[in-house]
Short mmCIF file of C-alpha atoms in Angstrom, two decimals:
data_model
loop_
_atom_site.label_atom_id
_atom_site.label_comp_id
_atom_site.label_asym_id
_atom_site.label_seq_id
_atom_site.Cartn_x
_atom_site.Cartn_y
_atom_site.Cartn_z
CA UNK A 1 36.28 2.32 -41.77
CA UNK A 2 39.22 3.18 -43.99
CA UNK A 3 39.74 0.04 -46.04
CA UNK A 4 43.19 -0.84 -47.35
CA UNK A 5 44.85 -3.66 -49.21
CA UNK A 6 48.28 -3.17 -47.66
CA UNK A 7 49.34 -5.61 -44.97
CA UNK A 8 51.95 -3.45 -43.23
CA UNK A 9 52.54 0.28 -43.11
CA UNK A 10 55.16 2.64 -41.70
CA UNK A 11 54.83 5.51 -39.26
CA UNK A 12 58.25 7.19 -39.26
CA UNK A 13 60.50 4.21 -38.51
CA UNK A 14 57.71 2.33 -36.78
CA UNK A 15 56.31 -0.82 -38.30
CA UNK A 16 52.63 -1.40 -37.72
CA UNK A 17 52.00 -5.12 -37.94
CA UNK A 18 48.76 -6.76 -38.98
CA UNK A 19 49.93 -10.34 -38.80
CA UNK A 20 46.65 -11.58 -37.37
CA UNK A 21 44.41 -8.94 -38.91
CA UNK A 22 43.15 -8.71 -42.46
CA UNK A 23 43.62 -5.00 -43.07
CA UNK A 24 45.42 -1.95 -41.70
CA UNK A 25 45.70 1.73 -42.52
CA UNK A 26 48.31 4.38 -42.22
CA UNK A 27 48.92 6.52 -39.16
CA UNK A 28 49.30 10.12 -40.25
CA UNK A 29 52.53 11.96 -39.57
CA UNK A 30 52.85 15.48 -38.22
CA UNK A 31 50.85 15.15 -35.00
CA UNK A 32 49.93 18.53 -33.58
CA UNK A 33 49.43 18.66 -29.82
CA UNK A 34 46.24 20.50 -28.78
CA UNK A 35 46.67 23.75 -26.86
CA UNK A 36 43.15 23.99 -25.40
CA UNK A 37 43.49 23.12 -21.65
CA UNK A 38 40.10 21.36 -21.61
CA UNK A 39 41.08 19.18 -24.58
CA UNK A 40 44.44 18.38 -23.02
CA UNK A 41 42.71 17.30 -19.80
CA UNK A 42 40.09 15.27 -21.69
CA UNK A 43 42.85 13.49 -23.64
CA UNK A 44 44.68 12.71 -20.40
CA UNK A 45 41.50 11.27 -18.89
CA UNK A 46 40.77 9.34 -22.07
CA UNK A 47 44.24 7.76 -21.96
CA UNK A 48 43.38 6.43 -18.50
CA UNK A 49 40.40 4.47 -19.87
CA UNK A 50 42.38 1.96 -21.99
CA UNK A 51 39.44 -0.19 -23.16
CA UNK A 52 36.46 0.97 -25.20
CA UNK A 53 33.50 -0.42 -27.14
CA UNK A 54 33.07 0.35 -30.84
CA UNK A 55 29.81 -0.45 -32.62
CA UNK A 56 29.13 -0.51 -36.38
CA UNK A 57 25.42 -0.88 -36.91
CA UNK A 58 23.04 0.01 -39.71
CA UNK A 59 20.56 -1.33 -42.24
CA UNK A 60 23.35 -3.42 -43.81
CA UNK A 61 23.15 -5.78 -40.81
CA UNK A 62 20.03 -7.28 -42.43
CA UNK A 63 22.12 -8.68 -45.28
CA UNK A 64 25.05 -9.60 -43.03
CA UNK A 65 27.51 -7.76 -45.27
CA UNK A 66 30.34 -5.28 -44.90
CA UNK A 67 29.20 -1.83 -43.77
CA UNK A 68 28.48 0.52 -46.73
CA UNK A 69 31.39 -0.58 -48.89
CA UNK A 70 29.43 -2.72 -51.36
CA UNK A 71 27.97 0.57 -52.66
CA UNK A 72 31.45 1.70 -53.66
CA UNK A 73 32.33 0.91 -57.30
CA UNK A 74 35.94 0.04 -56.44
CA UNK A 75 36.95 -3.52 -57.25
CA UNK A 76 38.28 -4.57 -53.85
CA UNK A 77 37.75 -7.76 -51.87
CA UNK A 78 35.58 -6.01 -49.26
CA UNK A 79 33.31 -4.28 -51.85
CA UNK A 80 31.97 -7.46 -53.47
CA UNK A 81 28.23 -7.50 -54.16
CA UNK A 82 26.18 -10.70 -53.92
CA UNK A 83 23.98 -11.35 -56.95
CA UNK A 84 20.96 -12.23 -54.82
CA UNK A 85 20.88 -8.60 -53.67
CA UNK A 86 20.85 -7.24 -57.23
CA UNK A 87 21.92 -8.38 -60.68
CA UNK A 88 23.30 -5.00 -61.71
CA UNK A 89 25.00 -2.22 -59.78
CA UNK A 90 21.95 0.07 -60.05
CA UNK A 91 19.57 -2.67 -58.93
CA UNK A 92 21.86 -3.45 -56.01
CA UNK A 93 21.97 0.20 -54.90
CA UNK A 94 18.17 0.44 -55.11
CA UNK A 95 17.73 -2.69 -53.01
CA UNK A 96 20.33 -1.52 -50.51
CA UNK A 97 18.52 1.80 -50.03
CA UNK A 98 15.25 -0.10 -49.58
CA UNK A 99 16.74 -1.86 -46.54
CA UNK A 100 15.51 1.22 -44.70
CA UNK A 101 11.95 -0.03 -45.24
CA UNK A 102 12.56 -3.35 -43.44
CA UNK A 103 14.93 -2.29 -40.65
CA UNK A 104 13.21 -3.20 -37.38
CA UNK A 105 15.70 -4.24 -34.64
CA UNK A 106 13.06 -4.99 -32.01
CA UNK A 107 15.51 -6.66 -29.58
CA UNK A 108 17.46 -3.40 -29.20
CA UNK A 109 18.33 -3.07 -25.50
CA UNK A 110 21.37 -0.83 -24.90
CA UNK A 111 21.27 -1.47 -21.15
CA UNK A 112 22.13 -5.12 -21.84
CA UNK A 113 25.16 -3.97 -23.86
CA UNK A 114 26.25 -1.44 -21.25
CA UNK A 115 26.00 -3.97 -18.43
CA UNK A 116 28.16 -6.52 -20.27
CA UNK A 117 30.67 -3.94 -21.49
CA UNK A 118 31.05 -2.29 -18.09
CA UNK A 119 31.56 -5.64 -16.39
CA UNK A 120 34.30 -6.43 -18.94
CA UNK A 121 36.13 -3.22 -18.03
CA UNK A 122 35.18 -1.07 -21.01
CA UNK A 123 35.15 2.62 -20.10
CA UNK A 124 34.00 4.43 -23.25
CA UNK A 125 31.81 3.80 -26.27
CA UNK A 126 32.07 5.00 -29.88
CA UNK A 127 28.89 4.48 -31.90
CA UNK A 128 28.36 4.88 -35.67
CA UNK A 129 25.84 7.70 -35.89
CA UNK A 130 26.26 7.61 -39.69
CA UNK A 131 28.48 5.47 -41.93
CA UNK A 132 29.50 6.15 -45.55
CA UNK A 133 26.14 4.91 -46.88
CA UNK A 134 24.54 8.01 -45.35
CA UNK A 135 21.89 6.23 -43.27
CA UNK A 136 21.56 8.23 -40.05
CA UNK A 137 21.18 6.24 -36.84
CA UNK A 138 20.02 9.45 -35.17
CA UNK A 139 17.08 11.81 -35.63
CA UNK A 140 18.63 14.21 -38.14
CA UNK A 141 16.48 16.95 -39.63
CA UNK A 142 18.72 17.17 -42.71
CA UNK A 143 17.57 13.95 -44.39
CA UNK A 144 14.78 11.39 -44.38
CA UNK A 145 17.28 8.58 -44.85
CA UNK A 146 17.33 7.80 -41.13
CA UNK A 147 16.18 5.30 -38.54
CA UNK A 148 13.49 7.71 -37.24
CA UNK A 149 11.89 8.19 -40.68
CA UNK A 150 8.32 6.96 -41.14
CA UNK A 151 9.77 4.81 -43.95
CA UNK A 152 11.68 2.80 -41.32
CA UNK A 153 9.51 0.34 -39.33
CA UNK A 154 11.58 0.88 -36.18
CA UNK A 155 10.55 4.56 -36.17
CA UNK A 156 7.38 3.52 -34.32
CA UNK A 157 9.45 2.11 -31.44
CA UNK A 158 9.86 4.44 -28.42
CA UNK A 159 13.62 3.75 -28.64
CA UNK A 160 13.77 4.66 -32.35
CA UNK A 161 16.50 7.29 -31.88
CA UNK A 162 19.08 4.63 -31.08
CA UNK A 163 21.95 7.12 -30.80
CA UNK A 164 20.10 8.96 -28.02
CA UNK A 165 19.26 5.70 -26.25
CA UNK A 166 22.82 4.37 -26.45
CA UNK A 167 24.43 7.63 -25.37
CA UNK A 168 22.03 8.14 -22.44
CA UNK A 169 22.34 4.59 -21.13
CA UNK A 170 26.12 4.36 -21.44
CA UNK A 171 26.63 7.87 -20.04
CA UNK A 172 24.47 6.97 -17.01
CA UNK A 173 26.75 3.96 -16.45
CA UNK A 174 29.88 6.14 -16.38
CA UNK A 175 31.13 5.69 -19.96
CA UNK A 176 32.72 8.47 -21.97
CA UNK A 177 30.66 9.00 -25.12
CA UNK A 178 32.08 8.97 -28.66
CA UNK A 179 30.18 9.74 -31.87
CA UNK A 180 31.52 8.10 -35.04
CA UNK A 181 30.49 10.10 -38.11
CA UNK A 182 31.37 9.61 -41.78
CA UNK A 183 32.37 12.80 -43.58
CA UNK A 184 31.59 11.31 -47.02
CA UNK A 185 27.91 10.52 -47.60
CA UNK A 186 27.21 8.27 -50.56
CA UNK A 187 23.45 8.84 -50.26
CA UNK A 188 23.70 12.60 -50.61
CA UNK A 189 23.10 13.98 -54.10
CA UNK A 190 25.57 16.70 -53.17
CA UNK A 191 28.36 14.16 -52.67
CA UNK A 192 27.57 11.46 -55.20
CA UNK A 193 25.64 13.65 -57.64
CA UNK A 194 23.15 11.54 -59.59
CA UNK A 195 24.09 13.39 -62.79
CA UNK A 196 27.34 11.39 -62.84
CA UNK A 197 27.96 7.76 -61.91
CA UNK A 198 30.20 7.29 -58.86
CA UNK A 199 33.76 6.38 -59.88
CA UNK A 200 35.21 5.38 -56.50
CA UNK A 201 34.87 6.38 -52.83
CA UNK A 202 35.49 10.05 -53.61
CA UNK A 203 33.10 12.85 -54.56
CA UNK A 204 32.02 12.21 -58.19
CA UNK A 205 32.28 15.79 -59.44
CA UNK A 206 34.83 18.58 -59.14
CA UNK A 207 33.84 20.80 -56.17
CA UNK A 208 35.78 23.70 -57.69
CA UNK A 209 33.72 23.41 -60.88
CA UNK A 210 30.43 23.12 -58.98
CA UNK A 211 31.05 25.18 -55.82
CA UNK A 212 27.36 25.67 -54.98
CA UNK A 213 26.77 21.93 -54.83
CA UNK A 214 29.85 21.40 -52.67
CA UNK A 215 28.81 24.23 -50.36
CA UNK A 216 25.43 22.56 -49.91
CA UNK A 217 27.24 19.38 -48.90
CA UNK A 218 29.49 21.26 -46.48
CA UNK A 219 26.43 22.87 -44.88
CA UNK A 220 24.63 19.51 -44.71
CA UNK A 221 27.63 17.94 -42.94
CA UNK A 222 28.02 20.90 -40.58
CA UNK A 223 24.33 20.81 -39.68
CA UNK A 224 24.33 17.08 -38.94
CA UNK A 225 27.40 17.39 -36.72
CA UNK A 226 25.80 20.38 -35.01
CA UNK A 227 22.79 18.18 -34.26
CA UNK A 228 24.94 15.41 -32.80
CA UNK A 229 26.94 17.77 -30.61
CA UNK A 230 23.87 19.81 -29.53
CA UNK A 231 20.99 17.36 -29.05
CA UNK A 232 22.55 14.25 -27.52
CA UNK A 233 23.89 15.29 -24.14
CA UNK A 234 27.56 15.38 -23.28
CA UNK A 235 29.73 13.98 -26.08
CA UNK A 236 33.42 13.46 -25.26
CA UNK A 237 34.80 12.30 -28.62
CA UNK A 238 33.91 13.23 -32.21
CA UNK A 239 35.38 10.38 -34.27
CA UNK A 240 35.35 11.41 -37.95
CA UNK A 241 35.93 8.74 -40.59
CA UNK A 242 36.37 8.94 -44.36
CA UNK A 243 39.75 10.60 -44.54
CA UNK A 244 39.55 11.12 -48.30
CA UNK A 245 37.30 14.09 -47.56
CA UNK A 246 40.19 16.41 -46.81
CA UNK A 247 42.02 19.48 -48.14
CA UNK A 248 43.93 18.48 -51.25
CA UNK A 249 47.24 19.79 -49.86
CA UNK A 250 47.10 17.27 -46.99
CA UNK A 251 47.24 14.22 -49.27
CA UNK A 252 50.12 11.87 -48.54
CA UNK A 253 51.25 10.51 -51.90
CA UNK A 254 52.97 7.60 -50.13
CA UNK A 255 49.56 6.22 -49.14
CA UNK A 256 47.80 4.24 -51.86
CA UNK A 257 44.17 5.20 -51.15
CA UNK A 258 45.08 8.88 -50.78
CA UNK A 259 46.51 8.85 -54.30
CA UNK A 260 42.96 8.18 -55.59
CA UNK A 261 41.90 11.66 -54.41
CA UNK A 262 41.93 13.82 -57.55
CA UNK A 263 39.91 16.89 -56.47
CA UNK A 264 39.69 19.29 -53.57
CA UNK A 265 37.37 17.97 -50.81
CA UNK A 266 37.88 20.57 -48.10
CA UNK A 267 34.97 20.18 -45.68
CA UNK A 268 36.10 23.18 -43.56
CA UNK A 269 37.20 21.36 -40.44
CA UNK A 270 38.03 24.63 -38.69
CA UNK A 271 34.37 25.62 -38.85
CA UNK A 272 33.20 22.14 -37.80
CA UNK A 273 35.74 21.77 -35.00
CA UNK A 274 35.10 25.26 -33.61
CA UNK A 275 31.35 24.57 -33.59
CA UNK A 276 31.87 21.20 -31.88
CA UNK A 277 34.07 22.80 -29.18
CA UNK A 278 31.49 25.54 -28.64
CA UNK A 279 28.75 22.93 -28.20
CA UNK A 280 30.94 20.53 -26.24
CA UNK A 281 33.86 22.31 -24.50
CA UNK A 282 36.94 20.08 -24.38
CA UNK A 283 35.62 17.54 -26.91
CA UNK A 284 38.31 15.36 -28.49
CA UNK A 285 38.13 15.59 -32.28
CA UNK A 286 39.59 12.74 -34.32
CA UNK A 287 39.74 13.68 -38.00
CA UNK A 288 41.29 10.36 -38.96
CA UNK A 289 44.46 10.38 -41.07
CA UNK A 290 44.29 14.16 -41.65
CA UNK A 291 47.26 15.54 -39.70
CA UNK A 292 46.89 18.81 -37.86
CA UNK A 293 44.88 20.45 -35.11
CA UNK A 294 41.78 18.27 -35.57
CA UNK A 295 43.41 14.85 -35.26
CA UNK A 296 43.78 14.81 -31.48
CA UNK A 297 44.74 11.15 -31.42
CA UNK A 298 45.71 8.66 -34.12
CA UNK A 299 43.83 5.47 -34.92
CA UNK A 300 45.63 2.44 -36.35
CA UNK A 301 42.95 0.08 -37.68
CA UNK A 302 43.04 -3.71 -37.23
CA UNK A 303 46.69 -3.33 -36.17
CA UNK A 304 48.89 -2.83 -33.12
CA UNK A 305 52.11 -0.76 -33.30
CA UNK A 306 55.23 -2.82 -32.60
CA UNK A 307 56.63 -0.15 -30.28
CA UNK A 308 55.23 2.63 -28.07
CA UNK A 309 54.06 5.82 -29.72
CA UNK A 310 54.85 9.16 -28.08
CA UNK A 311 51.44 10.60 -29.02
CA UNK A 312 47.90 9.61 -27.97
CA UNK A 313 46.66 6.63 -29.98
CA UNK A 314 43.99 3.97 -30.16
CA UNK A 315 43.82 0.69 -32.08
CA UNK A 316 40.33 -0.10 -33.37
CA UNK A 317 40.10 -3.86 -33.75
CA UNK A 318 37.11 -6.15 -34.33
CA UNK A 319 36.07 -8.89 -31.91
CA UNK A 320 35.14 -10.93 -34.97
CA UNK A 321 36.64 -10.58 -38.44
CA UNK A 322 34.22 -7.87 -39.57
CA UNK A 323 33.30 -4.39 -38.33
CA UNK A 324 29.70 -5.03 -39.39
CA UNK A 325 27.49 -7.93 -38.39
CA UNK A 326 28.18 -11.11 -40.35
CA UNK A 327 26.44 -14.38 -39.47
CA UNK A 328 28.77 -16.97 -37.93
CA UNK A 329 31.61 -14.47 -37.63
CA UNK A 330 34.94 -15.77 -36.37
CA UNK A 331 35.07 -14.21 -32.90
CA UNK A 332 38.47 -13.97 -31.26
CA UNK A 333 39.10 -15.96 -28.10
CA UNK A 334 39.17 -14.20 -24.74
CA UNK A 335 42.84 -15.05 -24.47
CA UNK A 336 43.57 -13.34 -27.82
CA UNK A 337 41.59 -10.28 -26.71
CA UNK A 338 43.49 -10.05 -23.40
CA UNK A 339 46.83 -10.50 -25.19
CA UNK A 340 45.92 -7.70 -27.59
CA UNK A 341 44.87 -5.44 -24.72
CA UNK A 342 48.16 -6.05 -22.90
CA UNK A 343 50.23 -5.31 -26.00
CA UNK A 344 48.31 -2.10 -26.65
CA UNK A 345 48.48 -0.69 -23.13
CA UNK A 346 52.16 -1.62 -22.78
CA UNK A 347 52.80 0.61 -25.80
CA UNK A 348 50.74 3.46 -24.38
CA UNK A 349 47.56 3.06 -26.41
CA UNK A 350 43.85 2.39 -25.99
CA UNK A 351 42.00 -0.66 -27.32
CA UNK A 352 38.69 0.16 -29.04
CA UNK A 353 37.10 -3.25 -29.63
CA UNK A 354 34.33 -3.39 -32.22
CA UNK A 355 31.24 -5.51 -31.62
CA UNK A 356 28.51 -5.41 -34.28
CA UNK A 357 24.82 -5.83 -33.39
CA UNK A 358 22.72 -7.89 -35.77
CA UNK A 359 19.54 -6.89 -37.57
CA UNK A 360 17.48 -7.99 -34.55
CA UNK A 361 19.22 -5.35 -32.42
CA UNK A 362 21.37 -7.64 -30.29
CA UNK A 363 24.82 -9.22 -30.21
CA UNK A 364 25.46 -12.89 -30.87
CA UNK A 365 25.34 -14.98 -27.69
CA UNK A 366 29.05 -15.77 -27.96
CA UNK A 367 29.82 -12.06 -27.53
CA UNK A 368 28.33 -12.08 -24.04
CA UNK A 369 30.34 -15.21 -23.23
CA UNK A 370 33.55 -13.44 -24.28
CA UNK A 371 32.72 -10.29 -22.31
CA UNK A 372 31.95 -12.35 -19.21
CA UNK A 373 35.25 -14.23 -19.50
CA UNK A 374 37.12 -10.93 -19.89
CA UNK A 375 35.30 -9.55 -16.84
CA UNK A 376 36.63 -12.39 -14.66
CA UNK A 377 40.19 -11.48 -15.67
CA UNK A 378 39.52 -7.75 -15.19
CA UNK A 379 38.24 -8.29 -11.67
CA UNK A 380 41.71 -9.44 -10.62
CA UNK A 381 43.92 -7.32 -12.86
CA UNK A 382 42.26 -3.96 -13.42
CA UNK A 383 44.76 -2.07 -11.23
CA UNK A 384 47.48 -2.99 -13.75
CA UNK A 385 45.38 -1.83 -16.71
CA UNK A 386 43.56 1.42 -16.00
CA UNK A 387 45.20 4.82 -15.40
CA UNK A 388 48.57 3.37 -16.40
CA UNK A 389 51.21 4.45 -18.88
CA UNK A 390 53.92 2.61 -20.81
CA UNK A 391 57.15 1.83 -18.96
CA UNK A 392 60.59 0.91 -20.27
CA UNK A 393 61.59 -1.75 -21.22
CA UNK A 394 57.97 -2.01 -22.53
CA UNK A 395 58.34 -5.54 -23.88
CA UNK A 396 60.98 -8.21 -23.40
CA UNK A 397 60.33 -11.79 -24.47
CA UNK A 398 56.97 -12.81 -22.99
CA UNK A 399 56.84 -9.86 -20.59
CA UNK A 400 54.98 -6.57 -21.10
CA UNK A 401 55.13 -3.56 -18.81
CA UNK A 402 52.91 -0.74 -17.59
CA UNK A 403 53.34 1.66 -14.68
CA UNK A 404 51.17 3.83 -12.48
CA UNK A 405 51.11 7.50 -13.42
CA UNK A 406 53.16 8.40 -10.35
CA UNK A 407 55.80 5.81 -11.28
CA UNK A 408 55.64 4.07 -7.89
CA UNK A 409 54.05 0.86 -9.21
CA UNK A 410 55.21 -1.29 -12.10
CA UNK A 411 53.00 -4.01 -13.60
CA UNK A 412 54.56 -6.90 -15.49
CA UNK A 413 52.31 -9.07 -17.67
CA UNK A 414 53.51 -12.53 -18.60
CA UNK A 415 51.92 -13.84 -21.81
CA UNK A 416 52.40 -17.14 -23.56
CA UNK A 417 50.50 -17.12 -26.82
CA UNK A 418 49.54 -20.77 -26.78
CA UNK A 419 45.99 -22.06 -27.03
CA UNK A 420 45.64 -22.43 -23.25
CA UNK A 421 47.72 -20.19 -21.01
CA UNK A 422 49.67 -21.90 -18.23
CA UNK A 423 51.43 -19.84 -15.61
CA UNK A 424 55.08 -20.96 -15.13
CA UNK A 425 56.44 -22.05 -11.75
CA UNK A 426 59.41 -19.66 -11.92
CA UNK A 427 59.72 -16.38 -13.80
CA UNK A 428 62.61 -13.99 -14.16
CA UNK A 429 62.37 -10.55 -15.74
CA UNK A 430 64.16 -7.21 -15.81
CA UNK A 431 62.76 -4.21 -13.96
CA UNK A 432 62.89 -0.55 -15.00
CA UNK A 433 66.16 1.22 -14.37
CA UNK A 434 66.53 2.80 -10.89
CA UNK A 435 63.33 1.11 -9.70
CA UNK A 436 63.75 -0.16 -6.11
CA UNK A 437 61.15 -2.87 -5.41
CA UNK A 438 59.81 -3.20 -1.87
CA UNK A 439 56.86 -5.52 -2.44
CA UNK A 440 55.84 -7.99 -5.13
CA UNK A 441 52.49 -9.68 -5.58
CA UNK A 442 50.63 -11.70 -8.18
CA UNK A 443 47.25 -10.19 -8.92
CA UNK A 444 44.49 -12.72 -8.34
CA UNK A 445 46.49 -14.76 -5.82
CA UNK A 446 46.32 -14.25 -2.05
CA UNK A 447 49.49 -16.13 -1.12
CA UNK A 448 52.73 -14.29 -0.49
CA UNK A 449 55.28 -14.68 -3.23
CA UNK A 450 58.93 -15.71 -2.88
CA UNK A 451 61.06 -13.27 -4.80
CA UNK A 452 64.58 -11.96 -4.96
CA UNK A 453 66.30 -9.18 -6.83
CA UNK A 454 69.35 -10.17 -8.84
CA UNK A 455 71.02 -7.20 -10.46
CA UNK A 456 68.34 -5.41 -12.47
CA UNK A 457 66.11 -8.50 -12.55
CA UNK A 458 63.56 -10.11 -10.27
CA UNK A 459 63.10 -13.85 -9.92
CA UNK A 460 59.78 -15.18 -8.66
CA UNK A 461 58.71 -18.59 -7.44
CA UNK A 462 54.99 -18.94 -8.02
CA UNK A 463 52.75 -20.99 -5.71
CA UNK A 464 50.67 -23.98 -6.76
CA UNK A 465 47.62 -21.71 -6.89
CA UNK A 466 49.07 -20.24 -10.10
CA UNK A 467 47.15 -22.90 -12.04
CA UNK A 468 43.99 -20.82 -11.53
CA UNK A 469 45.46 -17.91 -13.49
CA UNK A 470 43.94 -17.52 -16.96
CA UNK A 471 45.24 -15.69 -20.04
CA UNK A 472 48.24 -14.09 -18.25
CA UNK A 473 50.16 -13.76 -15.00
CA UNK A 474 50.22 -10.18 -13.76
CA UNK A 475 52.97 -9.19 -11.34
CA UNK A 476 52.58 -5.91 -9.46
CA UNK A 477 55.70 -4.35 -7.95
CA UNK A 478 55.80 -1.30 -5.69
CA UNK A 479 58.70 0.74 -4.43
#
């Protein structure tokens, strides 16, 4: 992920709040709408999905630490190294790389994940095929630093190519498939050249001074992405992280981490994107924070925009506090997850919720509890969530709005961000302008509802059965 210190950031005049999240990152300006009809259609379908599963998983799960970032010599809170893993930086890096030799997640069972995620209403998955540390969770032929290497104990398992297993299982269960891939590779001697010590997250030499080395890295990256988009069945989303690997002219000097980029790191996205579209017609490419033709949707991290965006977007937010597996992580309550989902979809976005498997290859038990609780809410309210779009007035007080794509149905979510949600006996809320309601119902309740229209508002009297409603009250109005 793109780590940042800043608590709040601006996109045009839009404030992106991270009041209950630890970090955020900028949303790039200058969105360029795709002109490929297949990409346009894929984006439209993707915007119908609303809720996706993100998974950060790698050898680092054995130490229960942040993904990759402890290798980075930047002095930030998320890059801290524990002394028991190495007294010096060089010793730490050596021990980190040796995690490959003990990685054996024998409880890996992607069907168990897909079953729980599907039941909870998740419709797409984005999996980390390779993070910044360079360890490939797929069977690349470009490097031996991979889960299928003979150096990795799990390579003897018939499910050793975990990317293939995850993609096949989730695809079979109707999920769209997304491949996360880190453009920087801190294991590659053509990115962090061993001749120089790494200075920060960026390439540690000047690519213009050593063009042959940089070209080798470009080819290495191209070849790995060609493998992912050629050998793993249908892939719907190519989710590229590590936005400091970018053409120098695209740097936004208003963004702190982008100011650390001192040299040209053009990876040739036109070549990569064209290849990906040839292999996977209509694939959505997300070159995060690099504005232009290859950032097909934007990705606020650990944050939810305060107002709707007019372009396709997705908030990637952790179920716990960390993207990677950390023992005894602080998992969010089901009510907090539902509230976040409602806020995101009312502003026109998708919610990509990250769940990190542990070193044994499974989630914590509490994760399955959360997903099951969410599934109970989804069973009643999914018609107000999926294939919807934002609807004015979007958000007023405790009410959040979505509408069907044909505009004939409006969904009004009542939230009350207390520890335990209690549905009120009477609610009154405004309705979209020129909307003429003919029927009103409460999703999850069978009883008819008493309602009346007063001006541009509706007043509802809820039945006693409202006490069974959890997390929110969802009112569905048709005209």
